[in-house]
PDB file of C-alpha atoms in Angstrom:
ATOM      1  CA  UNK A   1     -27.353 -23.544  20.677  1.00 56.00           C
ATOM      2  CA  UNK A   2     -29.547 -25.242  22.512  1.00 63.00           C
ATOM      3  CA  UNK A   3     -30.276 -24.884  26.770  1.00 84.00           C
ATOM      4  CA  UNK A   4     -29.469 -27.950  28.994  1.00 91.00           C
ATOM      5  CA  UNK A   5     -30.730 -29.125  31.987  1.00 93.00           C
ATOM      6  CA  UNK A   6     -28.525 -30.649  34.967  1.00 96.00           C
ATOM      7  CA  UNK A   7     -29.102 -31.754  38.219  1.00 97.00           C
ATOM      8  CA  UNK A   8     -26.823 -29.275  40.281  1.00 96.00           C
ATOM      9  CA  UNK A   9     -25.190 -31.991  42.229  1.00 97.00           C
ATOM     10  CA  UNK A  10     -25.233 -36.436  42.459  1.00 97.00           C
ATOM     11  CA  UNK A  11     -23.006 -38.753  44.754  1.00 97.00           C
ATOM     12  CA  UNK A  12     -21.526 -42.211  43.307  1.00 96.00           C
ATOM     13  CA  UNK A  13     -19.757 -44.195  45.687  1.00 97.00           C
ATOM     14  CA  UNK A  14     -16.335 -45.946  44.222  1.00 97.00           C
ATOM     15  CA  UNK A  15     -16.457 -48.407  41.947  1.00 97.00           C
ATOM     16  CA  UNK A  16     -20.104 -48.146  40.776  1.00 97.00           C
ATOM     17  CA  UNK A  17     -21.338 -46.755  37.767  1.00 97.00           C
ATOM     18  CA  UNK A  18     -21.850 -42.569  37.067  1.00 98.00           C
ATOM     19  CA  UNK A  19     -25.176 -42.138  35.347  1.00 98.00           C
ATOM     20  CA  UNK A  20     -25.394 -38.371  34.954  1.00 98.00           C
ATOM     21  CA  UNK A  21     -28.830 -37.239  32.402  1.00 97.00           C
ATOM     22  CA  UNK A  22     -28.944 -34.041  30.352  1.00 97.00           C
ATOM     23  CA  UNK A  23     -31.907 -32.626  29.361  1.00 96.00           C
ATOM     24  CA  UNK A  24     -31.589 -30.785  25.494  1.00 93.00           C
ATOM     25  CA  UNK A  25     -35.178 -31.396  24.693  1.00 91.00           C
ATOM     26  CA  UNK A  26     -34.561 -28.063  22.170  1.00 90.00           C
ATOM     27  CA  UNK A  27     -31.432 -29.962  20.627  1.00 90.00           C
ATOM     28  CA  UNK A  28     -31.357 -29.314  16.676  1.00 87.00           C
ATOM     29  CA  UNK A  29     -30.976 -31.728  13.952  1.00 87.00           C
ATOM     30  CA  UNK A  30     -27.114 -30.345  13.625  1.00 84.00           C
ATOM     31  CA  UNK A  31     -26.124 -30.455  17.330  1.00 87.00           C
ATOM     32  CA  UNK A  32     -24.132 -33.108  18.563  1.00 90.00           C
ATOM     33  CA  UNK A  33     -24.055 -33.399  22.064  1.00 92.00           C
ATOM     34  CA  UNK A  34     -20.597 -32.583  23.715  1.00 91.00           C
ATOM     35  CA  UNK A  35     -19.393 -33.633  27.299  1.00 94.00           C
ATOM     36  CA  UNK A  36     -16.602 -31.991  29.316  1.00 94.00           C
ATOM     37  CA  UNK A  37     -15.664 -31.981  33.180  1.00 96.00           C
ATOM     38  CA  UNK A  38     -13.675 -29.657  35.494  1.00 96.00           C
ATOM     39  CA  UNK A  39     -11.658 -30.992  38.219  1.00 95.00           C
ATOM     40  CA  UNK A  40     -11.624 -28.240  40.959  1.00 91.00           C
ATOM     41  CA  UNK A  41      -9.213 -25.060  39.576  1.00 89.00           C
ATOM     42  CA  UNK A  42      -8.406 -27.026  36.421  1.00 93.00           C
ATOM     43  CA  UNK A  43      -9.271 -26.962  32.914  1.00 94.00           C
ATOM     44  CA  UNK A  44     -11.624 -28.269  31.320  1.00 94.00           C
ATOM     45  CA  UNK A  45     -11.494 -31.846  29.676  1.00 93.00           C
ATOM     46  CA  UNK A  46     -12.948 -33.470  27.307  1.00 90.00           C
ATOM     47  CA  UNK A  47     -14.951 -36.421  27.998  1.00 94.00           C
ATOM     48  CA  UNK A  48     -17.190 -37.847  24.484  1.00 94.00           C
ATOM     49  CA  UNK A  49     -19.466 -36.429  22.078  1.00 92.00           C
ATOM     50  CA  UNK A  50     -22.200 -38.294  19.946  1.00 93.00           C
ATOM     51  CA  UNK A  51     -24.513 -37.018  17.468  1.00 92.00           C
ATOM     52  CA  UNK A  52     -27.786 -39.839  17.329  1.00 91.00           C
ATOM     53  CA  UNK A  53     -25.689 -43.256  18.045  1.00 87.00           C
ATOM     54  CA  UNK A  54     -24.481 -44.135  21.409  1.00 94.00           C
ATOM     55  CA  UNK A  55     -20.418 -43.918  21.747  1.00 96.00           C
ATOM     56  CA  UNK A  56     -17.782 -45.098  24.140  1.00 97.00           C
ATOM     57  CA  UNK A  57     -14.171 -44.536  24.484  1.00 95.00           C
ATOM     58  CA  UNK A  58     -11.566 -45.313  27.446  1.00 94.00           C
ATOM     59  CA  UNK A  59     -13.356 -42.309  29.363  1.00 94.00           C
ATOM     60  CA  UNK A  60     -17.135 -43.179  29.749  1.00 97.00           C
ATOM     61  CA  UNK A  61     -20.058 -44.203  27.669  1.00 98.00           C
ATOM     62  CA  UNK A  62     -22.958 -41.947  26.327  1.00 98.00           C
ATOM     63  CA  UNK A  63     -26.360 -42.822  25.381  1.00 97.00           C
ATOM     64  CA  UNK A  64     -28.308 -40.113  23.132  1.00 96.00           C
ATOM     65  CA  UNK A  65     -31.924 -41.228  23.482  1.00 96.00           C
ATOM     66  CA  UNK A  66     -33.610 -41.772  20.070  1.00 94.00           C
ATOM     67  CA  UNK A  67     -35.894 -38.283  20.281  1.00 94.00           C
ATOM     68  CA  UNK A  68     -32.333 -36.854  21.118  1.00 94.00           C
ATOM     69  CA  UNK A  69     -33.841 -34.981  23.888  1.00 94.00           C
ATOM     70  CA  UNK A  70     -31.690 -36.249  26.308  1.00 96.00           C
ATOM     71  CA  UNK A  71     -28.583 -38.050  27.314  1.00 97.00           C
ATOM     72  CA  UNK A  72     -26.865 -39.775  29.866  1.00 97.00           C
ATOM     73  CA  UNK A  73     -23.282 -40.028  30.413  1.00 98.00           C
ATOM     74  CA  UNK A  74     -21.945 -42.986  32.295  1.00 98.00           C
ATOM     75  CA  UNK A  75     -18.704 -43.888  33.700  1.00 98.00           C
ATOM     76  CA  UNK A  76     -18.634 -47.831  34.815  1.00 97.00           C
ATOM     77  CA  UNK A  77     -16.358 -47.711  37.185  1.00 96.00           C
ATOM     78  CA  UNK A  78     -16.246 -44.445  39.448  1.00 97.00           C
ATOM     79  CA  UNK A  79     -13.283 -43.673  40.908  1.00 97.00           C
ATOM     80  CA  UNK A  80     -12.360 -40.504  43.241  1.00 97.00           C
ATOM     81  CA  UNK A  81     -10.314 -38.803  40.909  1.00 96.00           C
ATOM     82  CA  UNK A  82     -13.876 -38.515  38.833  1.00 97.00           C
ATOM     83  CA  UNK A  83     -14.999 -36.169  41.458  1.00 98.00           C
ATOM     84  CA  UNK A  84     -15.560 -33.122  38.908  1.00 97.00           C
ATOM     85  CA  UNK A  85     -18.703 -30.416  37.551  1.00 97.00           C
ATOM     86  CA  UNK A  86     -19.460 -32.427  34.773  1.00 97.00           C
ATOM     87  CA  UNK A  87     -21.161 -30.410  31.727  1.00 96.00           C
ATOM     88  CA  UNK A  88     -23.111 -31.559  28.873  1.00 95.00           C
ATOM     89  CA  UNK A  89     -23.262 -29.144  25.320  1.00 91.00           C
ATOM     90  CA  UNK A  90     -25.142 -29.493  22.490  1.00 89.00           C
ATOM     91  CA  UNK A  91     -23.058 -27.763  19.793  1.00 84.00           C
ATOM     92  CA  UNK A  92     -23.778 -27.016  16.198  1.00 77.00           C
ATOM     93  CA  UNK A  93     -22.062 -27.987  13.754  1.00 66.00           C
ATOM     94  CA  UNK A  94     -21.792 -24.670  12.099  1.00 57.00           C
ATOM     95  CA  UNK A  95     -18.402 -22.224  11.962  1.00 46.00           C
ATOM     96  CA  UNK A  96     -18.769 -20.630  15.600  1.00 53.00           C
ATOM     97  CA  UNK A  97     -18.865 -23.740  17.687  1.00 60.00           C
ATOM     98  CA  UNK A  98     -18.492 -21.899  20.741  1.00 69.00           C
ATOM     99  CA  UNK A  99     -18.920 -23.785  23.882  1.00 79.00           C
ATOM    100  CA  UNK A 100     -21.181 -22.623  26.281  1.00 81.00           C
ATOM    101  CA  UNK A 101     -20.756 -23.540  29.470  1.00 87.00           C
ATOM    102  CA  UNK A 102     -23.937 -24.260  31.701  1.00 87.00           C
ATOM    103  CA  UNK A 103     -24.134 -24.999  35.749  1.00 89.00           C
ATOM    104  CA  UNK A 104     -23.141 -28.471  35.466  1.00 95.00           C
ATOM    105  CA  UNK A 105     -23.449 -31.894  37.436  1.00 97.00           C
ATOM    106  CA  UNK A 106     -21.094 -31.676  41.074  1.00 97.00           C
ATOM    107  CA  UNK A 107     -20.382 -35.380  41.118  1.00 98.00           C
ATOM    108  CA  UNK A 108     -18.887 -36.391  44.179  1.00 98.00           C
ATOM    109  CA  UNK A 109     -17.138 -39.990  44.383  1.00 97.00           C
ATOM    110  CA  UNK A 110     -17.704 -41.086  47.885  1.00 97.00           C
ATOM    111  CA  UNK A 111     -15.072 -43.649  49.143  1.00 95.00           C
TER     112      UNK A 111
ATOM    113  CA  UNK B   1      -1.499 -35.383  22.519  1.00 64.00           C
ATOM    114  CA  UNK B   2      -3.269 -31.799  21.865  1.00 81.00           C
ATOM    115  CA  UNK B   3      -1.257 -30.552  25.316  1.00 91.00           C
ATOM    116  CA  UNK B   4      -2.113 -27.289  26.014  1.00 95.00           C
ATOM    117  CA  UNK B   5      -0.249 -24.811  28.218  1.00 96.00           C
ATOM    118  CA  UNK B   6      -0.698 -21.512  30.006  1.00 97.00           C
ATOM    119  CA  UNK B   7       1.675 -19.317  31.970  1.00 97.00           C
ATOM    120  CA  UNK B   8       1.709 -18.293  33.901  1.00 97.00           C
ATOM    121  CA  UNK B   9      -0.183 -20.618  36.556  1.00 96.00           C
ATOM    122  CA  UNK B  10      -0.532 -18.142  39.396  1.00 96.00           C
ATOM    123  CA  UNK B  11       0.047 -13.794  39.342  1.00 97.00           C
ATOM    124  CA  UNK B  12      -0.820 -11.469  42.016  1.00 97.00           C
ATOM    125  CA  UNK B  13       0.216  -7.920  40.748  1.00 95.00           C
ATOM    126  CA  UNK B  14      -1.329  -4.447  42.124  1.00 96.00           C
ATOM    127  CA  UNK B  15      -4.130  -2.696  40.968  1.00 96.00           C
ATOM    128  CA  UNK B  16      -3.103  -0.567  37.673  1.00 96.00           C
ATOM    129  CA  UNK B  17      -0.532  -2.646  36.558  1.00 96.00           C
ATOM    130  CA  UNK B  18      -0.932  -4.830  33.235  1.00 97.00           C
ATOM    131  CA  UNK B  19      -0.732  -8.506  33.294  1.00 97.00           C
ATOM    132  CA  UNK B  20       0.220 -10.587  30.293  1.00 97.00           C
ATOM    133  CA  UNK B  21      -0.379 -14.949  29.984  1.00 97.00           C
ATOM    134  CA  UNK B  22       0.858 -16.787  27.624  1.00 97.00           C
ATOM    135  CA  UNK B  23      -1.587 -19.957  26.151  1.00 96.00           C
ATOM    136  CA  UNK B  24       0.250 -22.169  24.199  1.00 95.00           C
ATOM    137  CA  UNK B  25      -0.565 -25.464  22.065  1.00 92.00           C
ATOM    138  CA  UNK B  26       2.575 -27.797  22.292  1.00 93.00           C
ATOM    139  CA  UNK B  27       1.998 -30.279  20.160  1.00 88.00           C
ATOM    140  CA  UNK B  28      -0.248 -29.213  17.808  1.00 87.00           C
ATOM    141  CA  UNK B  29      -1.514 -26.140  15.701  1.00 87.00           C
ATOM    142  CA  UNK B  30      -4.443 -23.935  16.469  1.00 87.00           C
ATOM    143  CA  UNK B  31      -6.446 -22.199  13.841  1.00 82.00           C
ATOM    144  CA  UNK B  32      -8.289 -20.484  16.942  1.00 88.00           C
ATOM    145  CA  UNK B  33      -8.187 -20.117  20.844  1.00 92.00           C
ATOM    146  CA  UNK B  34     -10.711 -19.083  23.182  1.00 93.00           C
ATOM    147  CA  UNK B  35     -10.542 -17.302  26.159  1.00 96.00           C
ATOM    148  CA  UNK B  36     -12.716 -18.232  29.310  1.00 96.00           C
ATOM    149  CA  UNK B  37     -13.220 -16.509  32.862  1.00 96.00           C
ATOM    150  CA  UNK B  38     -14.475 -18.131  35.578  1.00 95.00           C
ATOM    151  CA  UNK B  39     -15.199 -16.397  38.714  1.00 94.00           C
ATOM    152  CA  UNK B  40     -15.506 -18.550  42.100  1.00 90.00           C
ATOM    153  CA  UNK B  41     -18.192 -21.388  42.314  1.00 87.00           C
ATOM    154  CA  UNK B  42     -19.513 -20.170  38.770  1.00 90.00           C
ATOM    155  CA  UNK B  43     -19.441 -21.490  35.225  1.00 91.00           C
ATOM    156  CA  UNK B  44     -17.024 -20.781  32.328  1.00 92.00           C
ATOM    157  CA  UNK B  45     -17.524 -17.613  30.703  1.00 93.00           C
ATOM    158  CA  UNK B  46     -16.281 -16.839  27.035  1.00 93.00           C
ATOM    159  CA  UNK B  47     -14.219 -14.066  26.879  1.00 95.00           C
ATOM    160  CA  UNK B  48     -13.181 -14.149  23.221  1.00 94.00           C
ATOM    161  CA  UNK B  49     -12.320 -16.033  20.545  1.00 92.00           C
ATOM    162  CA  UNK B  50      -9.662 -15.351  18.823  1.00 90.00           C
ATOM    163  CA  UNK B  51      -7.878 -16.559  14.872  1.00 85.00           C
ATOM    164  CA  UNK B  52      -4.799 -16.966  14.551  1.00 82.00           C
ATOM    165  CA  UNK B  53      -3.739 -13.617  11.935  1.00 80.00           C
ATOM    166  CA  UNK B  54      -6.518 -11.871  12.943  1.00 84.00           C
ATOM    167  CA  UNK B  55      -8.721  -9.732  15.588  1.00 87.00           C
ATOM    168  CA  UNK B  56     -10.018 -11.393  18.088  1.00 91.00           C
ATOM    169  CA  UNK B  57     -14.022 -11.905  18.436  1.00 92.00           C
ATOM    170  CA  UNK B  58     -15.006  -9.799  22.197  1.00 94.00           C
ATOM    171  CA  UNK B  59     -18.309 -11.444  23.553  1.00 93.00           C
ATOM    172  CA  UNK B  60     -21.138  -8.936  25.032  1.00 92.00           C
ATOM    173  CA  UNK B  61     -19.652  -7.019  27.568  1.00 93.00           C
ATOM    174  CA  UNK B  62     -16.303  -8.032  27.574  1.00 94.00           C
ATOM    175  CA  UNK B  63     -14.183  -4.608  26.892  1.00 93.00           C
ATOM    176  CA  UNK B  64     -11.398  -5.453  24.087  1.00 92.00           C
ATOM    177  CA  UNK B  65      -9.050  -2.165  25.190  1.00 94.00           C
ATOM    178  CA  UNK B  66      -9.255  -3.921  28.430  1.00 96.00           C
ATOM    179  CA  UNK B  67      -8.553  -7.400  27.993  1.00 96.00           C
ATOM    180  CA  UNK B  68      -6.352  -7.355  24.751  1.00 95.00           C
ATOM    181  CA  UNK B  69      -5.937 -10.723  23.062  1.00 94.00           C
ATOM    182  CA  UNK B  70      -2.890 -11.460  20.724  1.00 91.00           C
ATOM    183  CA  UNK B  71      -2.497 -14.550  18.321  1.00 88.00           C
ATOM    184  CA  UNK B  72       0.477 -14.316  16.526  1.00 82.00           C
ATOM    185  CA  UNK B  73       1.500 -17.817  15.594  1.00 89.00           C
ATOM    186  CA  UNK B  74      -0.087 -20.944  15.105  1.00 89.00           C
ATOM    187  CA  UNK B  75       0.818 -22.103  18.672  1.00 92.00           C
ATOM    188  CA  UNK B  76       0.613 -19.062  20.673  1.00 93.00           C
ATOM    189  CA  UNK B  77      -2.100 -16.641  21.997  1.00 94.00           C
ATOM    190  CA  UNK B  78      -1.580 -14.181  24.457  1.00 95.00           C
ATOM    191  CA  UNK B  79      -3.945 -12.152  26.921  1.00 97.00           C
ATOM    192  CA  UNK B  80      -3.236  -8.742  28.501  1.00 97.00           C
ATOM    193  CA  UNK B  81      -5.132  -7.773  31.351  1.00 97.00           C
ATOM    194  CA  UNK B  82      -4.456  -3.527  31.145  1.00 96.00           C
ATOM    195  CA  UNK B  83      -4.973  -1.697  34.082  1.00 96.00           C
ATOM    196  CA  UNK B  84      -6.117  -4.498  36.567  1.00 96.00           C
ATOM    197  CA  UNK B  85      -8.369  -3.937  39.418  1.00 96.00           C
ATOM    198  CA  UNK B  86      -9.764  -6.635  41.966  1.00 96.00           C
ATOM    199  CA  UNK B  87     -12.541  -7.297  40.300  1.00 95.00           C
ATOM    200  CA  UNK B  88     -10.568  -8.629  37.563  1.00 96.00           C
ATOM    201  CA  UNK B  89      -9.374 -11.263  39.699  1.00 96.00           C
ATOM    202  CA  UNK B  90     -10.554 -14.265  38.385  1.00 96.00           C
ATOM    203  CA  UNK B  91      -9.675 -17.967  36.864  1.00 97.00           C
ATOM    204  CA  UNK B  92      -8.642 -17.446  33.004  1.00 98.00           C
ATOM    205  CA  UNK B  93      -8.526 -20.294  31.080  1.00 97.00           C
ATOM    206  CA  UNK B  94      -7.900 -20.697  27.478  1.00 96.00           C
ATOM    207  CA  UNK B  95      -8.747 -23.471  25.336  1.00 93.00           C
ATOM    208  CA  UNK B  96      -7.232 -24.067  21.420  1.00 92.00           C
ATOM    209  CA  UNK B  97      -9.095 -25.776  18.484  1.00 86.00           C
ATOM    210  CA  UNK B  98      -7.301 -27.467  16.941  1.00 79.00           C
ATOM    211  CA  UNK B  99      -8.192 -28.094  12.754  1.00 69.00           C
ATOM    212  CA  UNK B 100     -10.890 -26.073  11.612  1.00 59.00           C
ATOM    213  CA  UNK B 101     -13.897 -27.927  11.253  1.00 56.00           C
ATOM    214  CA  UNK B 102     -13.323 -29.811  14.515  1.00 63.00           C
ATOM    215  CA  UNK B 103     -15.428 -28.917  17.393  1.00 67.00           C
ATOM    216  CA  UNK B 104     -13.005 -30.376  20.401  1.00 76.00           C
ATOM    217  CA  UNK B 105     -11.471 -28.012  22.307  1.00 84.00           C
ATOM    218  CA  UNK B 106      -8.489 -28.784  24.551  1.00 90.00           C
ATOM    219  CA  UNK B 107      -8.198 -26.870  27.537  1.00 94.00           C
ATOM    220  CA  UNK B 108      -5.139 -25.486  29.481  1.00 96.00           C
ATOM    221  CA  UNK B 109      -4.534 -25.510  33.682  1.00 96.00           C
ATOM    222  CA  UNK B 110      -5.892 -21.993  33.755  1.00 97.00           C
ATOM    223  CA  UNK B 111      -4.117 -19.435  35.379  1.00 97.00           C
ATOM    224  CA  UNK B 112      -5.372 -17.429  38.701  1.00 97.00           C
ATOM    225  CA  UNK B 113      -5.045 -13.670  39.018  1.00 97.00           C
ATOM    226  CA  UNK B 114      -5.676 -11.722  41.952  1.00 97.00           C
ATOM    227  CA  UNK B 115      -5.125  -7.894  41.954  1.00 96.00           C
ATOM    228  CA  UNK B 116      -4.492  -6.170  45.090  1.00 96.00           C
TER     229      UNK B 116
END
């Protein structure tokens, strides 16, 4: 699977749009790009995944640049309970898809 | 939907004693369940994955006569922690899958050991 880059931490104050990038510049033609968060000493949950076309559902928005390279995940309307390590994953689409967790995005929703 | 439990939430036991949790998937079936550790302001590690019928799949490092995964039914997988020490204390989370072919993964609450 292919490495990601994160930037270890971003603030959004409440009620404005979460742009958080990924970097998968090594993504391969079968990866789709996965999104998941972890609110502090929870599980993980799923956010959205795309392969090449942008998608949005009643959680957030995510653009796939057209080289695939890179992504950004939005979420219009920040609210506090967004505060989370947000993690982007390009996955194959092969028989292990294992998810492999990287560092993550610390967003913090600032009041 | 695609719910999944674990219990139990919370154990503190003493050092050499076995500790079992329970991951379940309550409204669905899982064809396979993964196993995660994640040790204090660091990422998720895989543990193990682990089909339902069958063995489970140990990652690098992780010792199976150690942490002994069980996945009996369709809905349940179970982890043993044998002869715990403190530095098995940890977050374990488990996460189910749940047709094969689909990549999403639900995740439980995790539970949180800490050996005395």
């Amino acid at each position: 699977d292919a490495k990601t880059t994160q930037p270890p931490s971003m603030d959004c104050a409440e009620g404005r749009a979460a742009n958080l990038p990924c970097n998968h510049s090594t993504i391969s033609g079968n990866e789709y790009v996965y999104w998941y968060r972890q609110i502090h000493s929870q599980g993980p949950q799923y956010i959205i995944h795309g392969l090449k076309n942008n998608e949005t559902n009643e959680m957030a928005s995510l653009i796939i640049t057209e080289d695939r390279k890179s992504s950004t995940l939005i979420l219009p309307h920040a609210t506090l309970r967004d505060t989370a390590v947000y993690y982007c994953m390009p996955i194959s689409s092969g028989s292990a898809r294992q998810l492999t967790f990287g560092s993550g995005t610390q967003l913090t929703v600032l009041p | 939907g695609a719910v999944v439990s674990q219990h139990p939430s919370w154990v503190i036991c003493k050092s050499g004693t076995s500790v079992k949790i329970e991951c379940r998937s309550l409204d669905f079936q899982a064809t396979t369940m993964f196993w995660y550790r994640q040790f204090p302001k660091q990422s998720l590690m895989l543990m193990a994955t682990s089909n339902e019928g069958s063995k489970a799949t140990y990652e690098q490092g992780v010792e199976k006569d150690k942490f002994l995964i069980n996945h009996a039914s369709l809905t349940l997988s179970t982890l043993t922690v044998t002869s715990a020490h403190p530095e098995d204390s940890s977050f374990y989370i488990c996460s189910a899958r749940r047709l094969a072919g689909a990549n999403e993964q639900f995740f439980g609450p995790g539970t949180r050991l800490t050996v005395l």
